[in-house]
Amino acid sequence: MTDGRGKTTAEKIFSAHSGTDAVAGDIVVADVDFVMGQDGTSPLAIRALERMGVDKVFDPAKVAVVMDHSSPSPIEGVSALHTIMRDFGKRTGAKVYDVGCGVCHQLIPEQGHVVPGDLMVGCDSHTCTYGAVNVFSTGVGSTDGAAAMAAGKLWFKVPETMRFTLNGELPAGVFSKDIILHIAGMIGADGATYMAMEFDGPVIDALSVDARMTISNMAIEVGAKAGLMRADAKTLAWYEGRGSRTPAPVDPDADATYAVAHTLDLSALSPQVAKPHAVDNVSPIAEVEGTPIQQGFVGTCTNGRLEDLGIAAGILAGRKVHPDVRFIVAPASKQILLDAMAAGYIQTLVEAGAAVVTPGCGPCVGTHNGVPSDGENVISTANRNFKGRMGNSNAFVYLGSPATVAASVIEGRITDPRKYFTGGAL
Amino acid sequence: MRFEGTAHRYGRDVDTDVIIPARYLNTSDPAELAKHCMEDLDAGFVGKVKAGDILVAEENFGCGSSREHAPISIKHAGVEVVIAKSFARIFYRNAINTGLPIMESPEAVEGINDGDTVAVDADAGTITNVTTGATYQAQPFPPFIKGIIERGGLIASVRERMADR
């Protein structure tokens, strides 16, 4: 029972979806509004469905499979997995996003499959991304995903919530990626394990929806189940014309009970970099400035959105990528690629020396499209820098904002991007 | 369920990318996945692990990607049980769903060295370091999760539920 106390966003969404008065610690069976899988995880989910003896999904309009992790297929084994997914779509009516559509975590909100107030699960850990648009979305394994595809419901432990109130105003040249890297360094890779996170405050209010998604995307990097934000006027404007369902925003109660509450002032935050081989191995950029790099990458479900490409293009306009550096760009979706072309960003990036690859995950997850060589350093906008993450366990991956990556690929070493944002340099 | 085997001990934050790198996810075949288990953390693991062995690790085991290939690869490499100080959330569910026994016991992890012989009684939740003679009690599973395990995992549970419709 709630003892009359207020509820967190997570408690409210689980209450509404389970028909119970859910509070943190309860185990509930809840209805899900959408279920998603990608090409690394869907084949196992499809096989699990077969083992469950189930030949259809609970609602074909609420299930999608996305080919993004190895897309277009780099090897015949993956081609066979893609075929399993296409056949599944034909057999069940589930939506199939084929080669070139983009990264699942951009497509699911972009295409309006989920709206504020929803509960969804995806067979990918970064499903937490849509917390930025007020969706309780969380990553699960393939068997859990299959159970949700079959029944339209799944069991959950209602999480406690860790609240971050972010005050102040971000300095020029410092972005939402720097905020979440700073938080990862502060609380560690298991700092919020089993918990939901809630982010609020003037800094969040001032961010675009694109920038907010970067923060929610990385909630999993501190072990969290979700990274939730309120749906405000910006969120609702972003949803105009997307999908057919009406958003039902859920705000936390003013007297909600939080397991932990942090208040940070970010007015003096500097660009942050996660060093190899852990996302919580974070330092201010001053400590790693000058580290030579052989590859830069802008893309992923963390930072492959239009605003990110615009920031990189702004820095690289009229400049060239260092001759000893490969610079790879992967827009997060086909729509973002089209929008970036219309805005001139792709022209600018390619003229500067970027190699633009198919919308998808490729380089981040090390399946293709930019596997580094032994001993090389990479600066990337991705969310993970684990050993071997980009496909070579003898390479070293640093994580930063799109601005940090763009500034670094010009000089061939890790570079503080703030000089491009002061004195009208842009 | 009782197991006895050699402990292979690792540190904290063992992520699913080092347990099974994404470059090997071009197959769902458990035997193939097992060949590359722990490859990016300890290239010698597959060569030394024997059927019945026990994986021991510190905090946040299985963090990162949701790939269920990770517990599958560990199980099919021959590991009978993973003992850790704590598990990442998605891996915890995946292990239960794929039938890989896991036990949480910070004390046991502190008391086990690499290469020790360890005996586990999964039903009683006891862990004995045969090499040192010390015995530890693991955290019990919540009743709801114990129910899933007792029904033979999530697939069997869903089969039952769908049959009731």
XYZ file of C-alpha atoms in Angstrom:
591
model
C 0.000 0.000 0.000
C 1.075 3.544 -0.582
C 0.288 4.912 2.909
C -1.123 7.893 1.085
C 2.305 8.817 -0.235
C 2.803 10.063 -3.754
C 4.110 7.885 -6.550
C 7.043 8.027 -8.906
C 6.585 7.937 -12.683
C 7.535 4.249 -12.678
C 5.011 3.385 -9.931
C 2.249 5.228 -11.803
C 2.954 3.567 -15.163
C 3.137 0.092 -13.570
C -0.069 0.758 -11.610
C -1.914 1.764 -14.784
C -0.605 -1.223 -16.760
C -1.142 -3.888 -14.089
C -4.456 -2.749 -12.626
C -2.884 -2.683 -9.173
C -1.764 -0.065 -6.697
C 1.862 -0.754 -7.534
C 4.684 0.496 -5.359
C 8.438 -0.091 -5.553
C 9.313 -3.658 -4.650
C 6.033 -5.181 -5.864
C 6.140 -7.853 -8.533
C 3.381 -7.226 -11.075
C 2.233 -8.761 -14.340
C 1.720 -5.774 -16.625
C 0.313 -5.198 -20.119
C 2.889 -3.947 -22.599
C 2.067 -1.431 -25.335
C 4.841 -2.531 -27.691
C 7.517 -5.224 -28.086
C 10.625 -4.876 -30.237
C 13.615 -6.991 -31.194
C 16.724 -6.369 -33.292
C 18.706 -8.681 -35.560
C 21.040 -9.866 -32.802
C 18.203 -10.853 -30.486
C 15.033 -11.444 -32.562
C 16.094 -14.821 -34.003
C 16.408 -16.241 -30.463
C 13.028 -14.711 -29.562
C 11.424 -16.252 -32.648
C 12.897 -19.622 -31.694
C 11.630 -19.190 -28.109
C 8.123 -18.465 -29.462
C 8.295 -21.743 -31.389
C 9.335 -23.589 -28.230
C 6.397 -21.963 -26.419
C 4.167 -23.497 -29.079
C 2.961 -20.058 -30.158
C 2.525 -19.279 -33.867
C 1.217 -15.730 -33.648
C 1.893 -12.527 -31.761
C -0.581 -10.957 -29.328
C -1.157 -7.964 -31.641
C 0.744 -7.600 -34.946
C 0.427 -3.792 -34.720
C 2.367 -3.854 -31.438
C 5.372 -5.948 -32.441
C 8.342 -4.954 -34.618
C 11.665 -6.499 -35.561
C 14.496 -4.277 -36.790
C 17.594 -5.176 -38.827
C 20.135 -2.697 -37.534
C 23.039 -4.377 -35.758
C 24.545 -5.977 -38.872
C 22.761 -4.256 -41.687
C 23.199 -4.686 -44.636
C 24.377 -8.178 -43.776
C 28.171 -8.492 -43.752
C 28.241 -12.311 -43.632
C 26.081 -15.258 -44.648
C 25.267 -16.258 -41.040
C 23.625 -12.875 -40.490
C 21.834 -13.114 -43.847
C 20.209 -16.310 -42.572
C 19.125 -14.521 -39.360
C 17.636 -11.686 -41.426
C 15.673 -14.243 -43.442
C 14.245 -15.692 -40.201
C 13.065 -12.176 -39.262
C 11.495 -11.444 -42.673
C 9.680 -14.782 -42.596
C 8.461 -14.023 -39.067
C 7.026 -10.715 -40.280
C 5.197 -12.389 -43.161
C 3.882 -15.165 -40.919
C 2.663 -13.033 -37.993
C 2.053 -9.597 -39.497
C 4.622 -8.015 -37.185
C 6.286 -4.898 -38.589
C 9.685 -5.520 -40.199
C 12.196 -2.678 -40.513
C 14.617 -3.960 -43.110
C 18.135 -2.954 -44.137
C 18.583 0.831 -44.330
C 15.661 1.848 -42.096
C 17.921 2.632 -39.148
C 18.542 1.931 -35.482
C 15.632 0.422 -33.541
C 15.843 3.033 -30.769
C 15.358 5.850 -33.233
C 12.646 4.090 -35.244
C 10.344 3.016 -32.399
C 9.626 6.553 -31.111
C 10.188 8.288 -34.493
C 7.562 6.109 -36.160
C 5.116 6.732 -33.316
C 4.974 3.129 -32.052
C 5.116 4.361 -28.458
C 3.678 7.519 -26.882
C 4.113 9.181 -23.468
C 2.669 7.051 -20.656
C 3.320 3.737 -22.432
C 5.068 0.635 -21.104
C 7.195 -1.311 -23.558
C 9.982 -3.883 -23.669
C 12.647 -4.385 -26.305
C 15.192 -7.131 -26.809
C 18.042 -4.658 -26.600
C 19.517 -3.053 -23.517
C 19.252 0.506 -24.864
C 15.451 0.267 -25.058
C 15.592 2.652 -22.070
C 16.105 5.473 -24.628
C 12.378 6.337 -24.862
C 12.256 7.312 -21.207
C 13.123 10.698 -22.697
C 9.614 10.836 -24.172
C 7.977 9.600 -20.963
C 7.736 5.932 -21.962
C 8.678 3.298 -19.385
C 10.765 1.282 -21.816
C 13.268 -1.321 -20.751
C 15.588 -3.897 -22.240
C 14.945 -7.604 -21.812
C 16.411 -10.805 -23.207
C 14.981 -12.774 -26.088
C 12.961 -15.234 -23.988
C 11.300 -12.405 -22.045
C 10.702 -10.629 -25.366
C 9.095 -13.758 -26.782
C 6.838 -14.103 -23.741
C 5.727 -10.488 -24.212
C 5.165 -11.012 -27.968
C 3.031 -14.060 -27.193
C 0.971 -12.798 -24.273
C 1.144 -9.003 -24.476
C 2.232 -8.991 -20.872
C 5.283 -9.709 -18.756
C 6.279 -9.824 -15.092
C 8.190 -6.900 -13.645
C 9.591 -5.906 -10.318
C 8.442 -2.322 -9.800
C 11.705 -0.422 -9.374
C 12.721 2.123 -6.798
C 13.648 5.461 -8.353
C 16.828 7.536 -8.285
C 16.071 11.164 -9.049
C 18.458 13.626 -10.687
C 17.498 17.289 -10.595
C 19.789 19.161 -12.967
C 20.115 22.867 -12.245
C 21.992 25.687 -13.932
C 22.733 26.271 -17.587
C 25.073 24.150 -19.747
C 28.114 26.122 -20.947
C 28.617 26.550 -24.712
C 30.260 23.472 -26.224
C 28.937 21.160 -23.484
C 26.097 18.794 -24.360
C 23.715 16.208 -22.939
C 26.306 13.458 -23.629
C 28.666 15.214 -21.234
C 25.932 15.215 -18.567
C 25.286 11.486 -18.696
C 29.001 10.633 -18.881
C 29.509 12.818 -15.797
C 26.706 10.972 -13.983
C 28.157 7.574 -15.015
C 31.519 8.588 -13.605
C 29.832 9.825 -10.448
C 27.662 6.811 -9.542
C 29.475 3.995 -11.417
C 28.445 1.178 -13.750
C 26.127 -0.365 -11.151
C 25.152 2.866 -9.405
C 21.456 2.537 -10.268
C 21.113 -1.241 -10.751
C 17.479 -2.429 -10.561
C 16.306 1.210 -10.255
C 14.476 3.613 -12.517
C 16.050 7.027 -12.954
C 14.065 10.259 -13.224
C 15.666 13.371 -14.689
C 14.242 16.863 -14.242
C 15.234 20.478 -13.688
C 16.013 23.517 -15.836
C 18.832 21.793 -17.742
C 16.479 19.029 -18.937
C 13.767 21.573 -19.751
C 16.206 23.462 -21.989
C 17.296 20.358 -23.953
C 15.721 19.275 -27.239
C 14.039 15.856 -27.465
C 17.065 14.610 -29.453
C 19.425 15.678 -26.672
C 17.217 14.217 -23.934
C 17.294 10.817 -25.656
C 21.091 10.751 -25.290
C 20.702 10.866 -21.496
C 17.913 8.263 -21.221
C 19.777 6.001 -23.673
C 22.663 5.639 -21.251
C 20.590 4.889 -18.120
C 21.504 1.221 -18.679
C 25.201 2.128 -18.414
C 24.662 2.704 -14.694
C 22.509 -0.432 -14.433
C 19.138 1.342 -14.480
C 15.931 -0.177 -15.777
C 14.634 3.099 -17.234
C 15.648 6.757 -17.582
C 12.425 8.729 -17.314
C 11.609 12.354 -18.070
C 8.346 14.286 -18.076
C 6.500 14.914 -21.321
C 6.455 18.696 -21.727
C 5.344 20.980 -24.557
C 8.486 20.070 -26.537
C 7.712 16.373 -26.233
C 4.121 16.826 -27.338
C 5.187 19.037 -30.259
C 7.710 16.341 -31.270
C 4.849 13.815 -31.356
C 2.677 15.855 -33.719
C 2.163 13.795 -36.855
C 3.772 10.674 -35.401
C 1.529 7.630 -35.115
C -2.143 7.499 -34.433
C -2.298 7.169 -30.649
C -2.808 10.032 -28.224
C -0.021 10.666 -25.695
C -1.078 10.222 -22.057
C 1.788 11.884 -20.136
C 2.541 10.669 -16.609
C 4.086 13.073 -14.106
C 5.525 11.946 -10.772
C 3.674 13.171 -7.685
C 5.294 16.074 -5.859
C 5.485 13.890 -2.722
C 6.764 10.774 -4.500
C 9.184 8.583 -2.557
C 12.677 8.399 -4.038
C 15.328 5.884 -2.980
C 18.004 8.455 -3.766
C 17.787 12.079 -4.917
C 20.742 13.933 -6.411
C 20.770 17.648 -7.224
C 23.548 18.848 -9.516
C 24.458 22.298 -10.801
C 25.884 21.893 -14.297
C 26.818 25.512 -15.054
C 30.531 24.706 -14.790
C 30.475 21.260 -16.447
C 33.267 20.661 -18.954
C 33.221 18.170 -21.865
C 33.565 14.646 -20.452
C 35.271 11.586 -21.919
C 34.901 7.916 -20.923
C 38.259 6.181 -21.230
C 38.891 2.532 -22.166
C 37.476 0.040 -21.259
C 34.586 1.166 -19.020
C 31.778 3.683 -19.412
C 32.237 4.845 -15.812
C 35.966 5.494 -16.327
C 35.165 9.156 -16.953
C 37.338 12.244 -16.744
C 37.057 15.888 -17.791
C 38.463 16.347 -21.295
C 41.514 18.223 -19.971
C 42.899 14.923 -18.635
C 42.840 13.150 -22.013
C 43.370 16.065 -24.405
C 46.095 15.309 -26.935
C 45.600 11.518 -26.955
C 46.217 10.515 -30.603
C 43.267 8.951 -32.453
C 43.088 6.955 -35.672
C 39.286 6.815 -36.016
C 36.293 8.949 -35.131
C 32.655 7.876 -35.188
C 29.450 9.904 -35.004
C 26.276 7.840 -34.903
C 24.400 5.249 -32.772
C 21.217 5.249 -30.715
C 23.040 7.621 -28.357
C 24.152 10.365 -30.762
C 23.140 9.657 -34.357
C 20.223 12.109 -34.485
C 19.741 15.210 -36.608
C 20.931 17.606 -33.904
C 24.090 15.516 -33.439
C 24.880 15.508 -37.162
C 24.229 19.257 -37.202
C 26.704 19.857 -34.359
C 29.384 17.789 -36.127
C 28.703 19.513 -39.472
C 28.864 22.925 -37.793
C 32.394 22.231 -36.546
C 33.608 20.542 -39.737
C 32.201 23.126 -42.181
C 35.104 24.459 -44.255
C 37.558 22.200 -42.394
C 39.123 18.819 -43.153
C 39.430 15.561 -41.258
C 43.082 14.914 -40.306
C 44.805 12.784 -42.988
C 45.698 10.052 -40.471
C 42.096 9.691 -39.231
C 39.107 7.784 -40.620
C 35.858 9.551 -39.790
C 32.718 7.402 -39.962
C 29.186 8.789 -39.749
C 26.054 6.640 -39.381
C 22.739 8.526 -39.210
C 20.364 6.824 -36.763
C 17.577 6.407 -39.325
C 16.641 6.848 -42.953
C 14.499 9.848 -41.995
C 17.462 11.451 -40.226
C 19.655 10.789 -43.276
C 17.055 12.498 -45.486
C 16.680 15.426 -43.085
C 20.466 15.767 -42.773
C 20.761 15.802 -46.568
C 18.083 18.488 -46.820
C 19.879 20.556 -44.173
C 23.196 20.233 -46.013
C 24.888 18.392 -43.132
C 25.769 15.314 -45.189
C 27.323 17.448 -47.939
C 29.424 19.261 -45.330
C 30.533 16.077 -43.564
C 31.453 14.248 -46.766
C 33.367 17.282 -48.108
C 35.281 17.367 -44.829
C 36.293 13.727 -45.321
C 33.612 11.669 -43.590
C 32.637 8.169 -44.743
C 28.849 8.037 -44.382
C 27.533 4.494 -43.880
C 24.039 2.987 -43.902
C 21.786 4.008 -40.993
C 22.356 1.310 -38.361
C 24.499 0.199 -35.431
C 27.490 -1.383 -37.250
C 30.622 0.355 -35.993
C 29.404 0.718 -32.382
C 28.785 -2.972 -31.879
C 31.763 -4.176 -33.898
C 29.975 -6.244 -36.494
C 31.160 -4.253 -39.546
C 31.571 -0.750 -41.034
C 34.677 0.309 -39.132
C 36.460 -2.270 -36.987
C 39.633 -0.613 -35.627
C 43.091 -2.177 -35.948
C 45.318 -3.442 -33.123
C 46.532 -0.705 -30.812
C 44.358 2.004 -32.372
C 42.433 4.652 -30.470
C 38.890 5.574 -31.446
C 36.824 8.564 -30.293
C 33.139 7.710 -30.586
C 29.714 9.094 -29.736
C 28.514 5.594 -28.761
C 27.374 4.482 -25.326
C 29.861 1.663 -24.677
C 33.637 1.328 -24.806
C 33.966 -2.207 -23.424
C 37.005 -4.208 -24.462
C 36.349 -5.590 -27.951
C 33.148 -3.583 -28.309
C 34.047 -2.219 -31.747
C 35.170 -5.648 -32.934
C 38.827 -5.680 -31.840
C 39.818 -6.376 -28.235
C 43.228 -4.792 -28.892
C 41.719 -1.375 -29.736
C 40.895 1.454 -27.309
C 37.561 3.295 -27.423
C 36.968 6.735 -25.906
C 33.434 8.125 -25.641
C 32.440 11.766 -26.016
C 29.881 14.151 -27.482
C 29.479 14.714 -31.247
C 31.261 18.044 -30.756
C 34.219 16.356 -29.062
C 34.437 13.771 -31.853
C 34.211 16.416 -34.602
C 36.889 18.600 -32.987
C 39.115 15.547 -32.448
C 38.963 14.210 -36.015
C 40.213 17.580 -37.327
C 43.326 17.522 -35.153
C 43.946 13.757 -35.018
C 43.942 13.815 -31.230
C 41.335 14.205 -28.508
C 40.405 17.879 -28.577
C 38.273 20.154 -26.395
C 35.447 21.350 -28.688
C 34.663 24.481 -26.699
C 36.970 26.637 -28.828
C 34.482 26.223 -31.673
C 31.673 27.639 -29.554
C 33.234 30.843 -28.273
C 34.066 34.047 -30.076
C 31.805 33.258 -33.009
C 34.140 30.584 -34.443
C 31.155 28.579 -35.707
C 20.801 -29.513 -7.713
C 24.372 -30.106 -6.495
C 27.499 -29.172 -8.373
C 31.187 -29.472 -7.635
C 33.938 -28.056 -9.797
C 36.872 -25.728 -10.221
C 36.305 -22.017 -9.688
C 37.292 -19.543 -12.417
C 37.397 -16.148 -10.747
C 37.051 -12.743 -12.404
C 36.623 -9.113 -11.294
C 33.737 -6.633 -11.355
C 31.626 -5.402 -14.300
C 32.164 -8.474 -16.503
C 30.042 -7.293 -19.453
C 28.172 -9.374 -22.010
C 30.400 -8.023 -24.813
C 33.407 -9.805 -23.309
C 31.320 -12.879 -22.423
C 30.314 -13.239 -26.087
C 31.442 -10.529 -28.547
C 28.822 -9.290 -31.045
C 30.988 -10.466 -33.943
C 29.966 -14.029 -33.011
C 26.227 -13.325 -32.887
C 25.899 -14.468 -36.493
C 24.703 -17.778 -35.116
C 22.253 -18.943 -32.452
C 23.956 -22.355 -32.160
C 24.854 -22.864 -28.460
C 27.909 -25.009 -29.296
C 29.313 -22.301 -31.586
C 28.628 -19.581 -29.001
C 30.382 -21.677 -26.344
C 33.596 -21.739 -28.412
C 34.041 -17.989 -27.908
C 32.880 -17.710 -24.277
C 34.804 -15.008 -22.317
C 37.148 -14.620 -25.293
C 37.772 -10.868 -24.993
C 38.391 -11.069 -21.224
C 40.338 -14.320 -20.979
C 41.298 -15.938 -24.273
C 42.386 -19.075 -22.362
C 39.008 -19.653 -20.694
C 37.527 -22.062 -23.232
C 40.743 -24.127 -23.158
C 40.746 -24.575 -19.390
C 37.049 -24.753 -18.423
C 35.742 -28.274 -17.791
C 32.164 -29.511 -17.621
C 30.904 -28.887 -14.088
C 33.125 -25.876 -13.393
C 31.964 -22.743 -11.599
C 32.295 -19.103 -12.652
C 32.947 -16.646 -9.813
C 32.903 -12.848 -10.218
C 32.562 -9.639 -8.256
C 29.867 -6.941 -8.650
C 27.590 -6.301 -11.651
C 28.205 -9.553 -13.546
C 26.596 -9.543 -17.012
C 26.231 -5.783 -17.406
C 25.761 -4.221 -20.834
C 23.977 -5.744 -23.787
C 20.755 -7.736 -23.322
C 22.072 -10.573 -25.485
C 20.777 -13.902 -24.194
C 23.672 -15.487 -26.059
C 25.761 -14.631 -22.967
C 24.168 -17.056 -20.464
C 23.739 -19.602 -23.286
C 27.444 -19.431 -24.129
C 28.453 -19.777 -20.454
C 26.132 -22.729 -19.921
C 27.270 -24.566 -23.032
C 30.948 -23.926 -22.253
C 30.319 -26.332 -19.356
C 29.756 -23.917 -16.467
C 27.161 -25.269 -14.012
C 26.624 -22.153 -11.893
C 27.724 -18.508 -11.705
C 28.394 -17.057 -8.253
C 28.741 -13.260 -8.106
C 28.603 -10.444 -5.586
C 25.778 -8.985 -7.705
C 24.259 -9.387 -11.168
C 23.148 -6.807 -13.725
C 19.365 -6.758 -14.073
C 18.869 -8.045 -17.625
C 21.447 -10.828 -17.226
C 19.724 -11.922 -13.993
C 16.421 -12.432 -15.848
C 18.128 -14.019 -18.853
C 19.970 -16.557 -16.689
C 16.717 -17.633 -15.032
C 14.942 -17.803 -18.386
C 17.659 -19.882 -20.062
C 18.206 -22.217 -17.120
C 21.680 -21.082 -16.050
C 21.810 -21.299 -12.231
C 23.097 -18.112 -10.585
C 23.802 -17.328 -6.947
C 24.437 -14.001 -5.241
C 26.864 -14.118 -2.310
C 29.464 -11.394 -1.722
C 30.920 -13.417 1.159
C 31.448 -16.544 -0.943
C 33.092 -14.523 -3.715
C 35.469 -12.973 -1.166
C 36.314 -16.442 0.147
C 36.999 -18.166 -3.199
C 40.291 -18.006 -5.081
C 40.831 -18.866 -8.720
C 41.351 -22.618 -8.993
C 39.656 -23.545 -5.689
C 37.314 -26.532 -5.708
C 33.786 -25.351 -4.892
C 30.654 -27.366 -4.090
C 27.191 -25.864 -4.475
C 23.789 -27.022 -3.245
C 21.523 -24.810 -5.343
C 18.333 -25.920 -3.563
C 19.668 -25.117 -0.097
C 21.547 -22.082 -1.425
C 24.792 -23.187 0.185
C 28.250 -22.718 -1.296
C 31.198 -24.662 0.143
C 34.791 -23.893 -0.683
C 36.125 -27.474 -0.557
C 39.704 -26.185 -0.750
C 39.386 -24.049 2.400
C 36.458 -25.787 4.107
C 34.402 -22.570 4.452
C 30.645 -22.608 3.796
C 28.495 -19.648 2.727
C 24.753 -18.989 2.320
C 23.553 -17.343 -0.913
C 20.651 -14.872 -1.160
C 17.421 -16.827 -1.727
C 15.341 -16.117 -4.870
C 12.083 -14.196 -4.334
C 9.100 -16.649 -4.333
C 7.743 -15.419 -7.722
C 11.070 -16.132 -9.430
C 11.442 -19.444 -7.591
C 8.064 -20.375 -9.095
C 9.329 -19.738 -12.630
C 12.411 -21.864 -11.983
C 10.331 -24.668 -10.463
C 7.996 -24.715 -13.475
C 11.021 -25.307 -15.700
C 11.715 -21.741 -16.793
C 9.792 -19.004 -18.551
C 9.078 -20.963 -21.732
C 7.312 -23.697 -19.768
C 5.448 -21.038 -17.753
C 4.178 -19.320 -20.900
C 3.197 -22.657 -22.457
C 1.056 -23.308 -19.385
C -0.498 -19.839 -19.469
C -1.253 -19.947 -23.215
C -2.792 -23.447 -22.838
C -5.161 -22.075 -20.180
C -6.639 -19.525 -22.580
